[in-house]
Tab-separated table of C-alpha atoms in Angstrom:
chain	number	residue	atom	x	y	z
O	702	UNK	CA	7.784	9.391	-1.023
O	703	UNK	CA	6.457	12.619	-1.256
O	704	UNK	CA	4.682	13.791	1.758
O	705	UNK	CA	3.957	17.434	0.378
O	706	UNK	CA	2.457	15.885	-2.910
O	707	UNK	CA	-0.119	13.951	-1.137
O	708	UNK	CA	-3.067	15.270	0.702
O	709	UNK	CA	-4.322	13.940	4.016
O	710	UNK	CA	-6.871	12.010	4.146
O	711	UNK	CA	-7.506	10.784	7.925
O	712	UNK	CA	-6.320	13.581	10.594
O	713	UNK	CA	-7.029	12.594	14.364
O	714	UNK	CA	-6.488	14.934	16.892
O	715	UNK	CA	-6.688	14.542	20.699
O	716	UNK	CA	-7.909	11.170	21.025
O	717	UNK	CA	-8.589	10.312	24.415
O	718	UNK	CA	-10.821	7.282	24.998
O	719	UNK	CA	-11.636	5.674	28.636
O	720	UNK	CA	-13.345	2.359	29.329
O	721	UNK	CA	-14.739	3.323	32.620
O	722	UNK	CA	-12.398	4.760	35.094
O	723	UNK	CA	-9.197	3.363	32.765
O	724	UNK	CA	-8.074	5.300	29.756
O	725	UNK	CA	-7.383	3.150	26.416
O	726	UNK	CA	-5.557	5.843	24.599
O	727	UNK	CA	-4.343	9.537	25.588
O	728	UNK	CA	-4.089	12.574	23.480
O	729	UNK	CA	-3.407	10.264	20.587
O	730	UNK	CA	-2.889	12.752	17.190
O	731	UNK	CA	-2.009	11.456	13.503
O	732	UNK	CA	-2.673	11.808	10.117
O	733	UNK	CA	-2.373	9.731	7.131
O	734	UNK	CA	-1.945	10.684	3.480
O	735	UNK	CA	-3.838	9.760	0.725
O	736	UNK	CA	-2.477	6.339	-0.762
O	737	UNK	CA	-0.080	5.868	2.484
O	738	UNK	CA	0.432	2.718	4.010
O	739	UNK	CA	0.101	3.602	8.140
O	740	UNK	CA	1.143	0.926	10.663
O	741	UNK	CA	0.183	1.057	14.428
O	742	UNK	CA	3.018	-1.425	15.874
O	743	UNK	CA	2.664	-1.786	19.643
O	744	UNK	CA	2.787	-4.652	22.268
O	745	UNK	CA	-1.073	-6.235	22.693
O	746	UNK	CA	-3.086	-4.220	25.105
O	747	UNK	CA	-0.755	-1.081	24.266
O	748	UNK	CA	-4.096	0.458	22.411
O	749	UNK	CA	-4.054	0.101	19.020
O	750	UNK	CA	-7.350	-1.315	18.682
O	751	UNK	CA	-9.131	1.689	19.995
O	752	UNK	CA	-8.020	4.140	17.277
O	753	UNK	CA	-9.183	1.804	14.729
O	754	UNK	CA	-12.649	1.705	16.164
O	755	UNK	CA	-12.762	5.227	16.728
O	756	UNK	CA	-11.538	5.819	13.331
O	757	UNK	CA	-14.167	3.071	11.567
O	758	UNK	CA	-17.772	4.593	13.683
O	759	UNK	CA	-17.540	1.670	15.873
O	760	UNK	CA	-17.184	4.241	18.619
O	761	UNK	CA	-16.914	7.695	19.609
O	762	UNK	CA	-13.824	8.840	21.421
O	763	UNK	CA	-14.268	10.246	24.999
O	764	UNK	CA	-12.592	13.604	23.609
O	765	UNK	CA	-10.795	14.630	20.324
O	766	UNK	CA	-11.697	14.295	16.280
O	767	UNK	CA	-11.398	12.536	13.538
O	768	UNK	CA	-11.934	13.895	9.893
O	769	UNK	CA	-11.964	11.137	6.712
O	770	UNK	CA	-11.670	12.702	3.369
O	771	UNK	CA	-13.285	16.009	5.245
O	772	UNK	CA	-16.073	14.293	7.186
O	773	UNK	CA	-15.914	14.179	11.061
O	774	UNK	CA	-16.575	10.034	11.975
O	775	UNK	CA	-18.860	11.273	14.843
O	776	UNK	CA	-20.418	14.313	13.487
O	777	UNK	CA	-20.695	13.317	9.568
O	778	UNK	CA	-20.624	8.830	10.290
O	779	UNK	CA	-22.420	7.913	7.729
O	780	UNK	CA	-20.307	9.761	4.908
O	781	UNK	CA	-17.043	8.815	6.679
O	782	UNK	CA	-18.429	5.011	7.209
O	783	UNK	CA	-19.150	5.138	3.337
O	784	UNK	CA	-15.154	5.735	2.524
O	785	UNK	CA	-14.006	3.106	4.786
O	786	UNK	CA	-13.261	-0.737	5.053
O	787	UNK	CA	-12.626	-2.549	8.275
O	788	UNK	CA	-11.378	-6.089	9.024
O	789	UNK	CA	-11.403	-5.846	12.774
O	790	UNK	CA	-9.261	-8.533	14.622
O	791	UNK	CA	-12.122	-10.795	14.871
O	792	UNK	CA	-13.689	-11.238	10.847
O	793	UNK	CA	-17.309	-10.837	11.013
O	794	UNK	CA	-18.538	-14.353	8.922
O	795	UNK	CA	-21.688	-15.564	8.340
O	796	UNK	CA	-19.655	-19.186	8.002
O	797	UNK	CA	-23.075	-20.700	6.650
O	798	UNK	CA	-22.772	-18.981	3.529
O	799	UNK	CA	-20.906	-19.777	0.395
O	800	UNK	CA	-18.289	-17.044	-0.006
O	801	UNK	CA	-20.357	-15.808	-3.286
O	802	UNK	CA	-23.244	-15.183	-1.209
O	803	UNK	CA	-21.736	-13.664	1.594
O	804	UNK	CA	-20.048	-10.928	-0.486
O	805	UNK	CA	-23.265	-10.596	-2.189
O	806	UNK	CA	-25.223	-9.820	0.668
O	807	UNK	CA	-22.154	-7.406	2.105
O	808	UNK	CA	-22.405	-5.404	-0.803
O	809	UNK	CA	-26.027	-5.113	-0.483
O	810	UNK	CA	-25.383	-3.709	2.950
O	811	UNK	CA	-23.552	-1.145	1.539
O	812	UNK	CA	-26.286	-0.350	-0.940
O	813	UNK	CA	-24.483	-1.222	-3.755
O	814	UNK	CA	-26.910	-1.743	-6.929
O	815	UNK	CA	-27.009	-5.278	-8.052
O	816	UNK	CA	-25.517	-4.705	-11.150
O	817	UNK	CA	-22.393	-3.727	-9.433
O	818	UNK	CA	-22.329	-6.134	-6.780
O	819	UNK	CA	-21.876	-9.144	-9.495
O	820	UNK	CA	-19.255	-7.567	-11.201
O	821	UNK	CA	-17.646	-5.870	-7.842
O	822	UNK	CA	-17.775	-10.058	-7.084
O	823	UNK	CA	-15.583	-11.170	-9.877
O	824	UNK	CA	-12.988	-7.788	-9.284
O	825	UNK	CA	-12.358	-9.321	-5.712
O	826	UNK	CA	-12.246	-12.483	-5.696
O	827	UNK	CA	-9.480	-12.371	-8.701
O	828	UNK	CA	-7.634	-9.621	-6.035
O	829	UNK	CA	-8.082	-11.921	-2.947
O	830	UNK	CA	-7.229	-15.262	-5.001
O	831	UNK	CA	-10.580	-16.874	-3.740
O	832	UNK	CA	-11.008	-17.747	-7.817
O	833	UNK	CA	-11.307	-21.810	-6.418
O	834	UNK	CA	-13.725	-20.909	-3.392
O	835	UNK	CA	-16.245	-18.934	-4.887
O	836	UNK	CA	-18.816	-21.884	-3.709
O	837	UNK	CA	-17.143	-23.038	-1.046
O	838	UNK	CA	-18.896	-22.860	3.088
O	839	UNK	CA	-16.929	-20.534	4.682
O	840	UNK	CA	-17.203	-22.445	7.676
O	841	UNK	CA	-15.240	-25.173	5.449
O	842	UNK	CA	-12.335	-22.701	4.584
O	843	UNK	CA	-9.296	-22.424	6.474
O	844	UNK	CA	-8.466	-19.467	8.730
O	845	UNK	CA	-6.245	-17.879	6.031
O	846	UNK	CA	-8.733	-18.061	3.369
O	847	UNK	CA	-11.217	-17.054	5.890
O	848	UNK	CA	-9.249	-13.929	6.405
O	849	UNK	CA	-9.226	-13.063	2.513
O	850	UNK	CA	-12.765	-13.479	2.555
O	851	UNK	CA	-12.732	-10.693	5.185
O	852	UNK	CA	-10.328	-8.465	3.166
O	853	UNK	CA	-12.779	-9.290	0.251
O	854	UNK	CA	-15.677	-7.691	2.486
O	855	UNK	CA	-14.156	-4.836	3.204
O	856	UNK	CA	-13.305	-3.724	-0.146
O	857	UNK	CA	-16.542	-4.259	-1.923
O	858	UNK	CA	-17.556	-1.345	-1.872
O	859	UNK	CA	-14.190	0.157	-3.598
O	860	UNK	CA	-13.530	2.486	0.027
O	861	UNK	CA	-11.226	5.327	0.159
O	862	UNK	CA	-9.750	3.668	3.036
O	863	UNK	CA	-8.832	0.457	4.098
O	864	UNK	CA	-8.557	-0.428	7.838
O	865	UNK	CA	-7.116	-4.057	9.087
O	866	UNK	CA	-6.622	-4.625	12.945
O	867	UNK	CA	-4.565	-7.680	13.089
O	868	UNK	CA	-4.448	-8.693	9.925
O	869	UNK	CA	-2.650	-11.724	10.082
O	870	UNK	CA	-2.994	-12.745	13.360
O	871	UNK	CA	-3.330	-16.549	14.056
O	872	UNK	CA	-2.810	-17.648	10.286
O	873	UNK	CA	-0.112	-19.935	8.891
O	874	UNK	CA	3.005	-18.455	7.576
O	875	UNK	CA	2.325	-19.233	4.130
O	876	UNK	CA	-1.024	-17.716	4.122
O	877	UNK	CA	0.786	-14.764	6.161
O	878	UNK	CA	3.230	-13.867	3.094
O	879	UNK	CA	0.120	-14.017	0.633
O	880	UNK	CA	-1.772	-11.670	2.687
O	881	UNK	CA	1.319	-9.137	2.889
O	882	UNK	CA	1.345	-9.111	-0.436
O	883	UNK	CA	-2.340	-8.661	-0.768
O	884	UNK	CA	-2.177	-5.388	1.619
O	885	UNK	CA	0.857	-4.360	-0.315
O	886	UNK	CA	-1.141	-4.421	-4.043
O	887	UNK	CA	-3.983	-2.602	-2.095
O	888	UNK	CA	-1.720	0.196	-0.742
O	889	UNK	CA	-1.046	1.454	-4.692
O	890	UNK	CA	-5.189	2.550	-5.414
O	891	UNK	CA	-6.002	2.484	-1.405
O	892	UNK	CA	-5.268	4.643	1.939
O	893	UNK	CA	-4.606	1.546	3.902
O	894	UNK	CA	-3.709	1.697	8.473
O	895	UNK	CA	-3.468	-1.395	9.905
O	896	UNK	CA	-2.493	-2.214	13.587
O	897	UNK	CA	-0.423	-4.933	14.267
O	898	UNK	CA	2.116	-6.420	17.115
O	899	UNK	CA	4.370	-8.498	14.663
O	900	UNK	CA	7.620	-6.281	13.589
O	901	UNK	CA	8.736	-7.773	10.465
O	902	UNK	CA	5.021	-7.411	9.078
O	903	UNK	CA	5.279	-3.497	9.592
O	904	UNK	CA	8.782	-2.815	8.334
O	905	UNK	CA	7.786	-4.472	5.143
O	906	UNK	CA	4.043	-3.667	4.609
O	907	UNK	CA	4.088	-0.133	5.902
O	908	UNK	CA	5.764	3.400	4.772
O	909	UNK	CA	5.236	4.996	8.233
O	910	UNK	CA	4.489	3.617	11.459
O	911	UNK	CA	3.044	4.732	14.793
O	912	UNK	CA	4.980	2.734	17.500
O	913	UNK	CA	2.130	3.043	20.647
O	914	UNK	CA	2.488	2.205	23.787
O	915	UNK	CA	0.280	2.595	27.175
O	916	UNK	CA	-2.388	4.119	25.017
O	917	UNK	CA	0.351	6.892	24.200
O	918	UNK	CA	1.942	7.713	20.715
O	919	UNK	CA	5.760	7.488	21.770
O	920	UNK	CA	7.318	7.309	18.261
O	921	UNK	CA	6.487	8.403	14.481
O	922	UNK	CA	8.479	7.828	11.487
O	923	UNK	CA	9.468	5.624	8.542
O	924	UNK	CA	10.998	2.409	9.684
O	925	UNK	CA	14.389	3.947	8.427
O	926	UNK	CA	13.947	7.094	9.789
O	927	UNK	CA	13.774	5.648	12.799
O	928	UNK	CA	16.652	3.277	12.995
O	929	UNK	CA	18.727	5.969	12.337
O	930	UNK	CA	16.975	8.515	14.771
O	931	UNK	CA	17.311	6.354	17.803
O	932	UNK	CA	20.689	5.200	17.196
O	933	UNK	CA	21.686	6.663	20.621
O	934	UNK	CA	24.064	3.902	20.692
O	935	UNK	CA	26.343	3.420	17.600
O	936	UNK	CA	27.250	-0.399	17.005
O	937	UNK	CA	30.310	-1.567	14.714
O	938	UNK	CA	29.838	-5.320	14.094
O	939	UNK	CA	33.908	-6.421	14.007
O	940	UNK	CA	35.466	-9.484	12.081
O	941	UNK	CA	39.025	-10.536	14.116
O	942	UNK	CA	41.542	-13.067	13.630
O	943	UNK	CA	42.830	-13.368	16.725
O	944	UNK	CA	42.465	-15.453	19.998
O	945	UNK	CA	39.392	-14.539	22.087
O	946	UNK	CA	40.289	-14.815	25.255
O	947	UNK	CA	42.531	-11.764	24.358
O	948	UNK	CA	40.701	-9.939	21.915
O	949	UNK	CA	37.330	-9.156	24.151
O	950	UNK	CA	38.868	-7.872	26.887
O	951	UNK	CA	41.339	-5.470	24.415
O	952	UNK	CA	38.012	-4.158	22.946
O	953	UNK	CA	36.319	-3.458	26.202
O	954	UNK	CA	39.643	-1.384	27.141
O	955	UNK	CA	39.142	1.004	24.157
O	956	UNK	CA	38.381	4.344	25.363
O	957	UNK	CA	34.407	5.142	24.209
O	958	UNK	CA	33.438	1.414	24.141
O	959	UNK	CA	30.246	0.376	26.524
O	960	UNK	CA	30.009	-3.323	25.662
O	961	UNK	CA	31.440	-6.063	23.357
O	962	UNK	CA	29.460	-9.081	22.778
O	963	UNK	CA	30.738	-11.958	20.550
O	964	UNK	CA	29.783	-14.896	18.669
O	965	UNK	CA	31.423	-17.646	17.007
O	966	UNK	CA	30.594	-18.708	13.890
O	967	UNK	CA	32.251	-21.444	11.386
O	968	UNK	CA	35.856	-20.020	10.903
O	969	UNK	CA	34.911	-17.028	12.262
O	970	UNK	CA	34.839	-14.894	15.041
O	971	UNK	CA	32.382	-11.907	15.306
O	972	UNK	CA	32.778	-9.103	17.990
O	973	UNK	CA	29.489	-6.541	18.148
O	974	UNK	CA	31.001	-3.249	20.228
O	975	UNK	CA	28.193	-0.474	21.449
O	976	UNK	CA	29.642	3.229	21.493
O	977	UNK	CA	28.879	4.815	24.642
O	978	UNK	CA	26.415	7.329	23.536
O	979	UNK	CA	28.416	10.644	25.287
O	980	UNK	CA	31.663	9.990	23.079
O	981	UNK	CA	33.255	12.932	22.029
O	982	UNK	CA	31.843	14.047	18.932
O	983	UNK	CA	34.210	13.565	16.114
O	984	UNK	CA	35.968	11.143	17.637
O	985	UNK	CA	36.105	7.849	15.260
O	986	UNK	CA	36.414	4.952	17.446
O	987	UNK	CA	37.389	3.187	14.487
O	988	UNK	CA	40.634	4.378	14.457
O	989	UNK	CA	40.730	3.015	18.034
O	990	UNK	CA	39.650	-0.444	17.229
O	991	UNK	CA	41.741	-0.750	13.961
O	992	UNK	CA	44.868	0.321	15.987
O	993	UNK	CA	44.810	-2.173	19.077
O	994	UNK	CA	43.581	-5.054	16.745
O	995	UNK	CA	46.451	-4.614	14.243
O	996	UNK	CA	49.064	-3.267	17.220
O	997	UNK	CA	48.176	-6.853	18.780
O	998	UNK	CA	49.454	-8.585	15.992
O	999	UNK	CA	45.623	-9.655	14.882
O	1000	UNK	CA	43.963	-9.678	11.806
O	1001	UNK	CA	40.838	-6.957	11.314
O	1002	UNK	CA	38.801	-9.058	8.463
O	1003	UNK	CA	35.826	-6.429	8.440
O	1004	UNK	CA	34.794	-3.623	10.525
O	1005	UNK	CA	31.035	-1.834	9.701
O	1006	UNK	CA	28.404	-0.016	11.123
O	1007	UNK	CA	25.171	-1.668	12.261
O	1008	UNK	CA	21.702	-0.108	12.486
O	1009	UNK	CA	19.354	-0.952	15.214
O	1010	UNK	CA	16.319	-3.384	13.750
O	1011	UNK	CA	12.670	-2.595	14.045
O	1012	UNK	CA	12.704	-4.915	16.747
O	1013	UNK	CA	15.259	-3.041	18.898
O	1014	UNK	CA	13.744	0.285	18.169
O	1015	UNK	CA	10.334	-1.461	19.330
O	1016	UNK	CA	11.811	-2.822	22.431
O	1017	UNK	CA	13.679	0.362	23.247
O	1018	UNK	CA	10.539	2.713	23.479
O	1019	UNK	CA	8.150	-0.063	24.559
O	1020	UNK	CA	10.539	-1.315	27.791
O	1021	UNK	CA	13.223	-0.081	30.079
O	1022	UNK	CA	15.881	-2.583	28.424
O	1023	UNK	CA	19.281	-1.722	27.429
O	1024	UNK	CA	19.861	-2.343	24.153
């Protein structure tokens, strides 16, 4: 993607927000471009819920701004409310009403005319694939559908931007593919941040991510980008023919080598090596490997890099583990 062909559309700088004596965030500074897909991953209570309400009016922040499309959310709320949609963690339902009714009445919230609001009706229910529920309780609707009714809410009113804390918390995998896809087919006419502590849903949803953790912004980048900028430790997953009892400890003589794990799989053996990080540069422990496996008298069946996982990335700014 393009970065320089897109304009921004949120830019937060400074957020600090305290809940009494406690601070929730720190100095917290983004921005997100115009049709981007943003992702706050971080553990739960790490503060990713407090830029969200910040960013949606919910809340002012003890210090810093926020600008939407050009309107500060404190200063100019009302214009900057008007060019947002929020699912918070907890969808507000009326679960007495039908879903028809429900949307009705949010878009009359909104001030949409009522000309609008029955066509904006049909336009969402067809996105959210509530065709089948249209008269249904929501109280009667499981918690999946229940949280497409809340996606159907917050896009009434056809906003600039889309916010979702949680979006998929506490629903059934099934439902949770369906609503990836939803946020996905959103992302191509929408600005769309969500927050979220589940890995796999930001690596596949998002096209950035904010990884945030004591109420502190400690990593920024596309989940590739980052794989490869925090591969302080370079891993070669290895493929021998050879006894194990003998191979391990040949691998963990290898000048440059940190740690060998291994696995054993059906009619094969699998050795994952970790580079110490302060190897000479240039030096292509490779070479190393390939010679003392084949000098052994063992068979090398496949020898390639491996990048680190969103989860390992996650784990290795969020904790103090070795990875």
């Amino acid at each position: 993607m393009e970065s320089s062909s897109k304009s921004t559309m949120i830019q937060a700088t400074g957020l600090t927000h305290y809940y009494g004596p406690f601070p929730a965030i720190q100095d917290v500074t983004f921005d997100v471009r115009k049709g981007e897909i943003l992702g706050f991953l971080g553990p739960n209570g790490a503060g990713k819920t407090t830029p969200m309400r910040i960013l949606t009016g919910y809340m002012p922040p003890t210090r810093g701004t926020v600008t939407l499309g050009g309107y500060d959310v404190v200063e100019k709320s009302l214009e900057a409310r008007r060019r947002i949609g929020y699912l918070p963690e907890t969808v507000p339902l009326y679960t007495e009403m039908s879903v028809t009714d429900y949307l009705k009445y949010m878009g009359t919230l909104r001030g949409m005319p009522p000309r609008a609001i029955k066509a904006r009706i049909d336009d969402v229910v067809g996105v959210c694939r509530l065709e089948d529920y249209r008269k249904t309780i929501i109280g009667k609707l499981s918690k999946g559908f229940r949280q497409r009714v809340g996606i159907a809410q917050a896009i009434m009113h056809e906003p600039e931007v889309l916010v979702l804390d949680e979006p998929t918390i506490g629903i059934d995998p099934i439902q949770v593919v369906e609503t990836r896809r939803l946020i996905e087919e959103l992302g191509k006419s929408q600005t769309v941040v969500l927050s979220s502590h589940i890995l796999p849903e930001v690596s596949m949803i998002c096209e950035r991510v904010l990884i945030i953790n004591e109420g502190r912004i400690v990593a920024e980048d596309t989940p590739k980008n980052l794989a490869e900028g925090l591969e302080g430790i370079e891993r070669l997953e290895i493929e021998i023919g050879g006894p194990v009892t003998e191979v391990l400890p040949a691998l963990r003589r290898i000048k440059g080598v940190s740690r060998v794990a291994h696995r054993s799989l059906p009619q094969k053996e699998l050795y994952t090596v970790h580079v110490d990080p302060s190897v000479e540069s240039g030096t292509d422990i490779r070479d190393e490997i390939s010679k003392a496996v084949i000098s052994s008298g063992w068979s090398l069946l496949s020898l390639q890099t491996v990048g680190m996982s969103l989860e390992e990335i996650f784990l290795k700014l969020t904790t103090h583990e070795d990875l």
